[in-house]
Amino acid sequence: MTHSSTSEQHVDLIVIGAGSGNSLIGPEFHDKTVALLDDGRWFGGTCLNAGCIPTKMFVHVADVAAHAADAPRIGLSFTRDPVDWLAIRDRVFAKTDKISRAGFRYRDEKSPNVTVFRETFRFDGPRTLVSASGVRLSGEQIVIAAGSRPRPLEVPHDGDDPALHTSDSIMRIDALPASLTILGGGAVAVEFAHVFSALGVRVTLVARSERLLTELDHEISERFTALASEHWSLRLGAHLGGVARDGAELVVSLDGGEELRSELVLVAQGRIPNADRLGAASAGYDLEADGRLAVDHHQRALSGGEPVAGVYGLGDVSSMWELKHVANHEARIVEHNLAHPHELIGGHPGPVPSAIFSRPQIAHFGLTEEQARRSHPDAVVVVQEYRTTAYGWALEDVTSICKLVVDRETALLLGAHIVGPEASILIQPLIQAASQGLSIRGLARGQYWPHPAASEVVENALLKAEEEL
Amino acid sequence: MTHSSTSEQHVDLIVIGAGSGNSLIGPEFHDKTVALLDDGRWFGGTCLNAGCIPTKMFVHVADVAAHAADAPRIGLSFTRDPVDWLAIRDRVFAKTDKISRAGFRYRDEKSPNVTVFRETFRFDGPRTLVSASGVRLSGEQIVIAAGSRPRPLEVPHDGDDPALHTSDSIMRIDALPASLTILGGGAVAVEFAHVFSALGVRVTLVARSERLLTELDHEISERFTALASEHWSLRLGAHLGGVARDGAELVVSLDGGEELRSELVLVAQGRIPNADRLGAASAGYDLEADGRLAVDHHQRALSGGEPVAGVYGLGDVSSMWELKHVANHEARIVEHNLAHPHELIGGHPGPVPSAIFSRPQIAHFGLTEEQARRSHPDAVVVVQEYRTTAYGWALEDVTSICKLVVDRETALLLGAHIVGPEASILIQPLIQAASQGLSIRGLARGQYWPHPAASEVVENALLKAEEEL
C-alpha cells in the first residue's frame, strides 16, 4: 500500500531505496510491518530506470549500428536509414517503465505488510526518519539502500540549462543532437559516447586523465583509448574552465583556451553516494572518506567504528563497486542477516567482475598487471590476441585481447582483462574458475571449447599462461 | 621435405592426413623419420580449407547482415549495398589458403625428418601403403587421420554438373546465385542456408525429416525449425526424386511431384569417413557399421576386435563426433600414446559440446530432454528464456532459450542446450562445470555474473534448476 497522510509510525523494518533494497523484502517478512521509502522519482532504482538496463538496451542498438558501419572490413556495406530516435527511446522506456510500474503496483497492491512512501526522507536520529511532508518513521531494523546520483559539475555552469545532462536525463531526450560533448573518461562516459556516436551524433569526450578508463589495466586502457580516438574526438589531459550557453550551443571551455561547442553536454564525472542526502552522518553513522556509508563485512552500518545492530547498508550508498550484481549480492546478504542476526554472513562469492559496454566491450576482474607487479612480483602475465583464433579472423580483428594475471606459486587467477567483442560473456569461465579457487593448470585442456567459437581466445590465453608457469 | 620420385621407403611413423594428424608431429619426433600423407588437394585438412574456419568466417558476415536486417525490431534500419561476393570470398580464402601454404612450407622446408607425400594412398597390408604413382611406404607406427568427405547424392543426377555443389566447393563459387536449394537438414545445411540467405540468395532447404537438426533436443530443434521457416523456404518430410538440369536451372524433383528450381544446389546430407578410400578394411582393420575406422578408448585401430599396436585413428575417419575440437583432443591423445605405448591415455575431458553457427546459433552437450526421460526419469529439466533477462530485452528476443537437464540425485549437469545469440560462448561455464564434475548447487550464486551481460540467462537457468532439485 502507499502511504498517503501525515503520521508518525513505528515499523519492524524500514527499507530506504526501492532498487536492490526492494528485492530483499521476501516472504520471510510477511509477518513484519515494512516501510519502503522511494524518493518518488522512479520506482526500482537507478539500474532499472537510468542505469544498466536502459543503457545496455541503447548499447545494443549502437552495437548493431557500429557493426554495420564496420562491415566494409569484412566485405559488406550498409547505408543506415535516418535514426528514429523516438522509436528507440520509447521502446526502451516502454519496457523499463512498465517494469517500474509493475514493481510499484506489487508493493502497493499485493504486499499488505509493506507501506510505500514516495518522498525523500532524512534521518532524525539513528532509527528515525522524517520526510519533507512531515511523516515520521521509526524502525526496529533499517536497510539503507539509497543508491547514488551523478556527481554535479564543479566548474561554472547554469544548472538549469536543459541542454546540460547527466545519465539520469540524457536517455530521455526528445531528439538526437547533432553534437554532444561528454565530460568524463570513465565507464558511463564511454558507454554513452558509444551509444550516441554510433547513432550519428558527433561526440567529443573531455577527460582530465591522459587515457580513458584509467582505473583499468594500463594496456587495456591504452588499447581502448586508441580505438576510441577513431570514433570520438578526444580531449585528454584536459582541464575544464566552465560551461556556458552561446545561442543554440553550449560552450565547454578548457584551460588553455580551447572552446568546444555542441548542442548537448553530458556530465559523466562519477557518482556520489546518497548518504549525505539522508543525513546519515548527523544521525551518527560513519561515512567513508568518499562519502559512502561505512559498513562492515556483514553489511552492518557502523557508528563510531562499531556495527549498529539491525541497521544495514547495501548497494551504491555503501559499496565501493557501484555495480548492480554486487548490490544484488549484498541485498541477499542483508536479507539473510536481518532474519538471522546471530548467524551473520558476508563477503563476496569470488572476485568482482565489471563489464563496460562500449566500443569495444571490456570485462575484467582482479589485479591489473601493474597491481600484480607490486603485490606478486613474479606473477605470470600473458596476452592472447583475438587474431590468433579463427573467430578473430572472422571478425578481421587486430585490436582485441584477453590478458591473464596468474599467481606463479598457486596457479590461481589474480586477474583477467578482456577488451574486445563479447568480453562480458567470454570472461565468465574465468570468473567461475577464480571463484572456485581453481588452479589454471589443466583448466583449458580439462574441458572442450567448441571450435571455432570466440571462447578459443580464453582457452589459448589459459594455455599460454600454463606454459609460462 | 616433399617426396618427388617413385620409391620404396620404411619410416618410423606414417601420418595419413594433414589436418589434426599434422598437429601431432611435435618436437618429440625429431629423431624419427615421418611420412606425412596429404592427398594433394589442400594441405591442412577439412576444418581449415572447407570446414569450420572458412564457414564461420562467412557466417560472421552473414550474422552482420542478419542483424542489420533484423534491426527494425530495435528501431534501426539499413539498406544493404549490393554484396561484393568476391571480396568476401577472397578475404576468407586469402586467410585460410595462406595458413594452408604456411603449414605445408613448414613441413616441406623446416621439418627435415618429415617427408610430405601429396597424392592418395591405399593400404597394401596392415602397415604398408601404396600410392597411385607407385610409391610404397611402410611404417613402424601409423596414424590414420584421413578425415571424411561429403556424402554424395544418392538420387539420379549428373555428378559433373558445375552447379551441383558440396561444402567442398560452394564457398569458392565465383558469383552469388539468385537461388540455392540445399539438400539436407543438419548442421552443414543450416549453416550454409544462413550464409547464403543473409547475403540475399533465395534459399530452399529440403530435408527428409519433419524438423531440422533432429538429432538435437526436440524443443531446440522445434524452435530452430520455426525460426528457419521465417528466413528460408522449407520442404520438410520430403523425399528426393532426382536432380536434373533444365536450361540455366537445376531442378530438384520431390516425390509427390513438386519441382524446385534454382541456380545452384548444395548437397549437405552428411559426411563419409575416408576409411574406405584407404582400403582400411582389406588391410585387416575393423570398421564400424557406418564405415568409420574402429578404434578403442586409446585411439588404437582395431583388427578382429583387438587393438593393433602402434596404429591409431583420430578425427573424422574414426570419430562419431565429426568435430574439430574432438579431433584435436584425439590428436593429443595419439601424440602421447605414440611416445608412451605402455602408459596409454584416452577418453574425453568432459562432455562433448557442439555448436551450430546458424540463425540463430545453437550450442549443446550431453543428454537431450528425451534421452534423459529414458535414462534419468526424475531428471530436472528447466527452460530459461533470454527474454527474462535485460540482455534479452535489449535484443527484443522472444525465441531464445537456455535449457538444462540436471540429475536429481547428484545435481550434476546431464545436458545443456542453448538456442539463441552467442550460444557458442554462453555454454562454456556449463561445459566447465560439467567437465569438473561440479554439482550445480551453489554454482550460480558462487560467482558473480556481470550485470546485464547475456550470461545472466545461464545464471537464471542454473538458479531455476537448483530450485527444482
Coordinates of N, CA, C and O in Angstrom, one line a residue, chain A residues 128-237:
Chain A
T128 N 15.3 6.8 13.2 CA 14.1 7.6 12.9 C 14.4 8.4 11.7 O 15.5 9.0 11.5
L129 N 13.4 8.5 10.8 CA 13.5 9.3 9.6 C 12.3 10.2 9.5 O 11.2 9.8 9.9
V130 N 12.5 11.3 8.9 CA 11.4 12.3 8.7 C 11.3 12.7 7.3 O 12.4 13.0 6.7
S131 N 10.1 12.8 6.7 CA 10.0 13.2 5.3 C 9.8 14.7 5.2 O 9.5 15.4 6.2
A132 N 9.9 15.2 4.0 CA 9.7 16.6 3.7 C 8.3 17.0 4.1 O 8.1 18.1 4.6
S133 N 7.3 16.1 3.9 CA 5.9 16.5 4.3 C 5.6 16.2 5.7 O 4.5 16.4 6.1
G134 N 6.6 15.8 6.5 CA 6.4 15.6 7.9 C 6.1 14.2 8.4 O 5.8 14.1 9.6
V135 N 6.1 13.2 7.6 CA 6.0 11.9 8.0 C 7.2 11.5 8.9 O 8.3 11.7 8.5
R136 N 6.9 10.8 10.0 CA 8.0 10.4 10.9 C 7.9 8.9 11.1 O 6.9 8.4 11.4
L137 N 9.0 8.3 10.8 CA 9.1 6.8 10.8 C 10.2 6.4 11.7 O 11.3 6.9 11.7
S138 N 9.9 5.4 12.5 CA 11.0 4.7 13.2 C 10.9 3.2 13.0 O 9.8 2.7 12.7
G139 N 12.1 2.5 13.0 CA 12.1 1.1 12.7 C 12.9 0.3 13.6 O 14.0 0.8 14.1
E140 N 12.5 -0.9 13.9 CA 13.4 -1.8 14.6 C 14.7 -2.1 13.9 O 15.7 -2.2 14.4
Q141 N 14.5 -2.4 12.6 CA 15.6 -2.6 11.7 C 15.5 -1.6 10.5 O 14.4 -1.2 10.1
I142 N 16.7 -1.3 10.0 CA 16.7 -0.3 8.9 C 17.7 -0.8 7.9 O 18.8 -1.3 8.2
V143 N 17.3 -0.8 6.6 CA 18.2 -1.1 5.5 C 18.4 0.2 4.7 O 17.4 0.8 4.2
I144 N 19.6 0.6 4.6 CA 20.0 1.8 3.9 C 20.5 1.4 2.5 O 21.6 0.9 2.3
A145 N 19.6 1.6 1.5 CA 19.9 1.2 0.1 C 19.5 2.3 -0.8 O 18.8 2.1 -1.8
A146 N 20.0 3.5 -0.4 CA 19.5 4.7 -1.1 C 20.3 5.1 -2.4 O 20.0 6.1 -3.0
G147 N 21.2 4.2 -2.7 CA 21.9 4.4 -4.1 C 22.8 5.6 -4.1 O 23.3 6.1 -3.1
S148 N 22.9 6.1 -5.3 CA 23.9 7.2 -5.6 C 23.3 8.0 -6.7 O 22.2 7.7 -7.3
R149 N 23.9 9.1 -7.0 CA 23.4 10.1 -8.0 C 24.6 10.6 -8.8 O 25.8 10.6 -8.3
P150 N 24.4 11.1 -10.0 CA 25.5 11.6 -10.8 C 26.2 12.8 -10.0 O 25.5 13.7 -9.5
R151 N 27.5 12.8 -10.1 CA 28.2 13.9 -9.4 C 28.0 15.2 -10.3 O 28.1 15.2 -11.5
P152 N 27.6 16.3 -9.6 CA 27.3 17.5 -10.4 C 28.6 18.1 -10.9 O 29.7 17.9 -10.3
L153 N 28.5 19.0 -11.9 CA 29.6 19.7 -12.5 C 30.2 20.6 -11.5 O 29.4 21.4 -10.8
E154 N 31.5 20.7 -11.4 CA 32.1 21.5 -10.3 C 32.7 22.8 -10.9 O 33.4 23.5 -10.2
V155 N 32.5 23.1 -12.2 CA 33.0 24.3 -12.8 C 31.8 25.2 -13.1 O 30.6 24.7 -13.1
P156 N 32.0 26.5 -13.3 CA 30.9 27.4 -13.5 C 30.0 26.9 -14.7 O 30.5 26.5 -15.7
H157 N 28.7 26.9 -14.4 CA 27.7 26.5 -15.4 C 26.3 26.9 -14.9 O 26.2 27.3 -13.7
D158 N 25.4 26.8 -15.8 CA 24.0 27.1 -15.4 C 23.3 25.8 -15.2 O 22.9 25.1 -16.2
G159 N 23.1 25.4 -14.0 CA 22.5 24.1 -13.6 C 21.1 23.9 -14.2 O 20.6 22.8 -14.3
D160 N 20.4 25.0 -14.6 CA 19.1 24.8 -15.2 C 19.1 24.7 -16.7 O 18.0 24.6 -17.3
D161 N 20.2 24.8 -17.3 CA 20.2 24.7 -18.8 C 19.7 23.3 -19.2 O 20.3 22.3 -18.8
P162 N 18.7 23.3 -20.0 CA 18.1 22.0 -20.4 C 19.0 21.2 -21.3 O 18.7 20.0 -21.5
A163 N 20.0 21.8 -21.8 CA 21.0 21.0 -22.7 C 22.1 20.4 -21.9 O 23.0 19.7 -22.5
L164 N 22.1 20.6 -20.6 CA 23.2 20.1 -19.7 C 22.6 18.8 -19.0 O 21.7 19.0 -18.2
H165 N 23.1 17.7 -19.4 CA 22.5 16.4 -18.9 C 23.5 15.6 -18.0 O 24.7 15.8 -18.0
T166 N 22.8 14.7 -17.3 CA 23.5 13.6 -16.7 C 22.9 12.3 -17.2 O 22.0 12.3 -18.0
S167 N 23.5 11.2 -16.7 CA 22.9 9.9 -17.2 C 21.4 9.8 -16.8 O 20.7 9.0 -17.4
D168 N 21.0 10.5 -15.8 CA 19.6 10.5 -15.4 C 18.7 11.0 -16.5 O 17.5 10.6 -16.6
S169 N 19.1 11.9 -17.3 CA 18.2 12.6 -18.2 C 18.6 12.3 -19.7 O 17.7 12.4 -20.6
I170 N 19.8 12.0 -20.0 CA 20.3 12.0 -21.4 C 19.5 11.0 -22.3 O 19.3 11.2 -23.4
M171 N 19.1 9.9 -21.6 CA 18.5 8.8 -22.4 C 17.0 9.2 -22.8 O 16.5 8.6 -23.7
R172 N 16.5 10.2 -22.1 CA 15.1 10.5 -22.3 C 14.9 11.8 -23.2 O 13.8 12.3 -23.2
I173 N 16.0 12.2 -23.8 CA 15.8 13.4 -24.6 C 14.9 13.2 -25.8 O 14.6 12.0 -26.2
D174 N 14.3 14.3 -26.4 CA 13.3 14.1 -27.4 C 13.8 14.0 -28.8 O 13.1 13.7 -29.7
A175 N 15.1 14.4 -29.0 CA 15.6 14.3 -30.3 C 17.1 14.1 -30.2 O 17.8 14.6 -29.2
L176 N 17.7 13.4 -31.2 CA 19.2 13.2 -31.2 C 19.8 14.6 -31.5 O 19.4 15.3 -32.4
P177 N 20.8 15.0 -30.7 CA 21.5 16.2 -31.1 C 22.5 16.0 -32.3 O 22.8 14.8 -32.5
A178 N 22.9 17.0 -32.9 CA 23.9 16.9 -33.9 C 25.3 16.6 -33.2 O 26.1 15.9 -33.8
S179 N 25.4 17.2 -32.1 CA 26.7 17.1 -31.4 C 26.5 17.0 -29.9 O 25.6 17.5 -29.3
L180 N 27.5 16.3 -29.3 CA 27.4 16.1 -27.8 C 28.8 16.1 -27.3 O 29.7 15.4 -27.8
T181 N 29.0 16.9 -26.2 CA 30.3 16.9 -25.5 C 30.1 16.1 -24.2 O 29.1 16.4 -23.5
I182 N 30.9 15.1 -24.0 CA 30.8 14.3 -22.8 C 32.0 14.7 -21.8 O 33.1 14.6 -22.3
L183 N 31.7 15.0 -20.6 CA 32.7 15.4 -19.6 C 32.9 14.2 -18.7 O 32.1 13.8 -17.9
G184 N 34.1 13.6 -18.9 CA 34.4 12.4 -18.1 C 35.0 11.3 -19.0 O 34.9 11.3 -20.2
G185 N 35.8 10.4 -18.3 CA 36.5 9.4 -19.1 C 36.3 8.0 -18.5 O 37.2 7.1 -18.7
G186 N 35.3 7.8 -17.7 CA 35.0 6.5 -17.1 C 34.0 5.7 -17.8 O 33.7 6.0 -19.0
A187 N 33.5 4.7 -17.2 CA 32.6 3.8 -17.8 C 31.3 4.4 -18.4 O 30.9 4.2 -19.5
V188 N 30.7 5.3 -17.6 CA 29.5 5.9 -18.0 C 29.7 6.8 -19.3 O 29.0 6.8 -20.3
A189 N 30.8 7.5 -19.2 CA 31.2 8.4 -20.3 C 31.4 7.6 -21.6 O 30.9 8.0 -22.7
V190 N 32.1 6.5 -21.5 CA 32.4 5.8 -22.8 C 31.3 4.9 -23.3 O 31.2 4.7 -24.5
E191 N 30.4 4.6 -22.4 CA 29.2 3.9 -22.8 C 28.3 4.8 -23.6 O 27.8 4.5 -24.7
F192 N 28.1 6.0 -23.1 CA 27.2 7.0 -23.8 C 27.9 7.5 -25.1 O 27.2 7.8 -26.1
A193 N 29.2 7.6 -25.0 CA 29.9 8.0 -26.2 C 29.7 7.0 -27.4 O 29.4 7.4 -28.5
H194 N 29.7 5.8 -27.0 CA 29.4 4.7 -28.0 C 28.0 4.8 -28.5 O 27.7 4.9 -29.7
V195 N 27.0 4.9 -27.6 CA 25.6 5.0 -27.9 C 25.4 6.1 -28.9 O 24.8 5.9 -30.0
F196 N 25.8 7.3 -28.6 CA 25.4 8.5 -29.4 C 26.3 8.5 -30.7 O 25.7 8.9 -31.7
S197 N 27.5 8.2 -30.6 CA 28.3 8.3 -31.8 C 27.9 7.2 -32.9 O 27.8 7.5 -34.0
A198 N 27.5 6.1 -32.4 CA 27.1 5.0 -33.3 C 25.8 5.4 -34.0 O 25.5 5.0 -35.1
L199 N 25.0 6.3 -33.3 CA 23.7 6.7 -33.9 C 23.9 8.0 -34.7 O 22.9 8.6 -35.2
G200 N 25.2 8.4 -34.9 CA 25.4 9.5 -35.9 C 25.7 10.9 -35.2 O 25.9 11.9 -35.9
V201 N 25.7 10.9 -33.9 CA 26.0 12.2 -33.2 C 27.5 12.4 -33.2 O 28.3 11.4 -32.9
R202 N 27.9 13.6 -33.4 CA 29.3 13.9 -33.3 C 29.7 14.1 -31.9 O 29.2 15.0 -31.2
V203 N 30.5 13.2 -31.4 CA 30.8 13.1 -29.9 C 32.2 13.6 -29.6 O 33.2 13.1 -30.3
T204 N 32.3 14.5 -28.7 CA 33.7 14.9 -28.2 C 33.7 14.5 -26.7 O 32.7 14.8 -25.9
L205 N 34.8 13.9 -26.3 CA 34.9 13.4 -24.9 C 36.0 14.1 -24.3 O 37.2 14.1 -24.8
V206 N 35.8 14.7 -23.1 CA 36.8 15.5 -22.4 C 37.1 14.9 -21.1 O 36.2 14.6 -20.3
A207 N 38.4 14.5 -20.9 CA 38.8 13.8 -19.7 C 40.0 14.5 -19.1 O 40.9 14.9 -19.8
R208 N 40.1 14.5 -17.8 CA 41.3 15.1 -17.1 C 42.5 14.2 -17.3 O 43.6 14.6 -17.4
S209 N 42.3 12.9 -17.4 CA 43.4 11.9 -17.5 C 43.9 11.9 -18.9 O 43.3 12.3 -19.8
E210 N 45.1 11.2 -19.0 CA 45.7 11.1 -20.3 C 45.2 9.9 -21.1 O 45.5 9.8 -22.3
R211 N 44.5 9.0 -20.4 CA 43.8 7.9 -21.1 C 42.4 7.8 -20.6 O 42.0 8.4 -19.6
L212 N 41.6 7.0 -21.3 CA 40.2 6.7 -20.8 C 40.3 5.5 -19.9 O 41.2 4.7 -20.0
L213 N 39.4 5.4 -19.0 CA 39.2 4.2 -18.1 C 40.6 3.9 -17.4 O 41.1 2.8 -17.5
T214 N 41.1 4.9 -16.8 CA 42.4 4.8 -16.2 C 42.5 3.8 -15.0 O 43.5 3.4 -14.6
E215 N 41.3 3.5 -14.5 CA 41.3 2.6 -13.3 C 41.6 1.1 -13.8 O 41.9 0.2 -13.0
L216 N 41.6 0.9 -15.1 CA 41.8 -0.5 -15.6 C 43.3 -0.7 -15.8 O 44.1 0.2 -15.8
D217 N 43.5 -2.0 -16.1 CA 44.9 -2.4 -16.5 C 45.4 -1.4 -17.6 O 44.6 -1.1 -18.5
H218 N 46.6 -1.0 -17.5 CA 47.2 0.1 -18.3 C 47.0 -0.3 -19.8 O 46.6 0.5 -20.6
E219 N 47.4 -1.5 -20.1 CA 47.4 -1.9 -21.5 C 45.9 -1.9 -22.1 O 45.7 -1.5 -23.3
I220 N 45.0 -2.3 -21.3 CA 43.6 -2.4 -21.7 C 43.1 -0.9 -21.9 O 42.5 -0.6 -22.9
S221 N 43.4 -0.1 -20.9 CA 43.1 1.3 -21.0 C 43.7 2.0 -22.3 O 43.0 2.7 -23.0
E222 N 44.9 1.6 -22.5 CA 45.6 2.2 -23.7 C 45.0 1.8 -25.0 O 44.8 2.5 -25.9
R223 N 44.7 0.5 -25.1 CA 44.1 0.0 -26.3 C 42.8 0.6 -26.5 O 42.4 1.0 -27.6
F224 N 42.0 0.6 -25.4 CA 40.7 1.2 -25.6 C 40.7 2.7 -26.0 O 40.0 3.1 -26.9
T225 N 41.6 3.4 -25.4 CA 41.8 4.8 -25.8 C 42.1 5.0 -27.3 O 41.6 5.9 -28.0
A226 N 43.0 4.2 -27.7 CA 43.4 4.3 -29.1 C 42.2 4.0 -30.0 O 42.0 4.7 -31.0
L227 N 41.4 3.0 -29.7 CA 40.2 2.7 -30.5 C 39.2 3.8 -30.4 O 38.6 4.2 -31.4
A228 N 39.0 4.3 -29.2 CA 38.1 5.4 -29.0 C 38.4 6.6 -29.9 O 37.5 7.2 -30.4
S229 N 39.7 6.9 -30.0 CA 40.1 8.0 -30.8 C 39.7 7.9 -32.3 O 39.7 8.9 -33.0
E230 N 39.4 6.7 -32.7 CA 39.0 6.5 -34.1 C 37.5 6.9 -34.3 O 37.1 7.2 -35.4
H231 N 36.7 6.9 -33.2 CA 35.3 7.2 -33.4 C 34.9 8.5 -32.7 O 33.8 9.0 -33.1
W232 N 35.5 8.9 -31.7 CA 35.2 10.1 -31.0 C 36.3 11.0 -31.0 O 37.5 10.6 -31.1
S233 N 36.0 12.3 -30.9 CA 37.0 13.3 -30.8 C 37.4 13.3 -29.3 O 36.5 13.5 -28.4
L234 N 38.6 13.2 -29.0 CA 39.1 13.1 -27.6 C 39.8 14.3 -27.2 O 40.7 14.9 -27.9
R235 N 39.6 14.8 -26.0 CA 40.4 15.9 -25.4 C 40.9 15.3 -24.0 O 40.2 15.3 -23.0
L236 N 42.1 14.8 -24.0 CA 42.6 14.1 -22.8 C 43.6 15.1 -22.1 O 44.1 16.0 -22.7
G237 N 43.8 14.8 -20.9 CA 44.6 15.7 -20.1 C 44.0 17.1 -20.0 O 44.8 18.1 -19.9

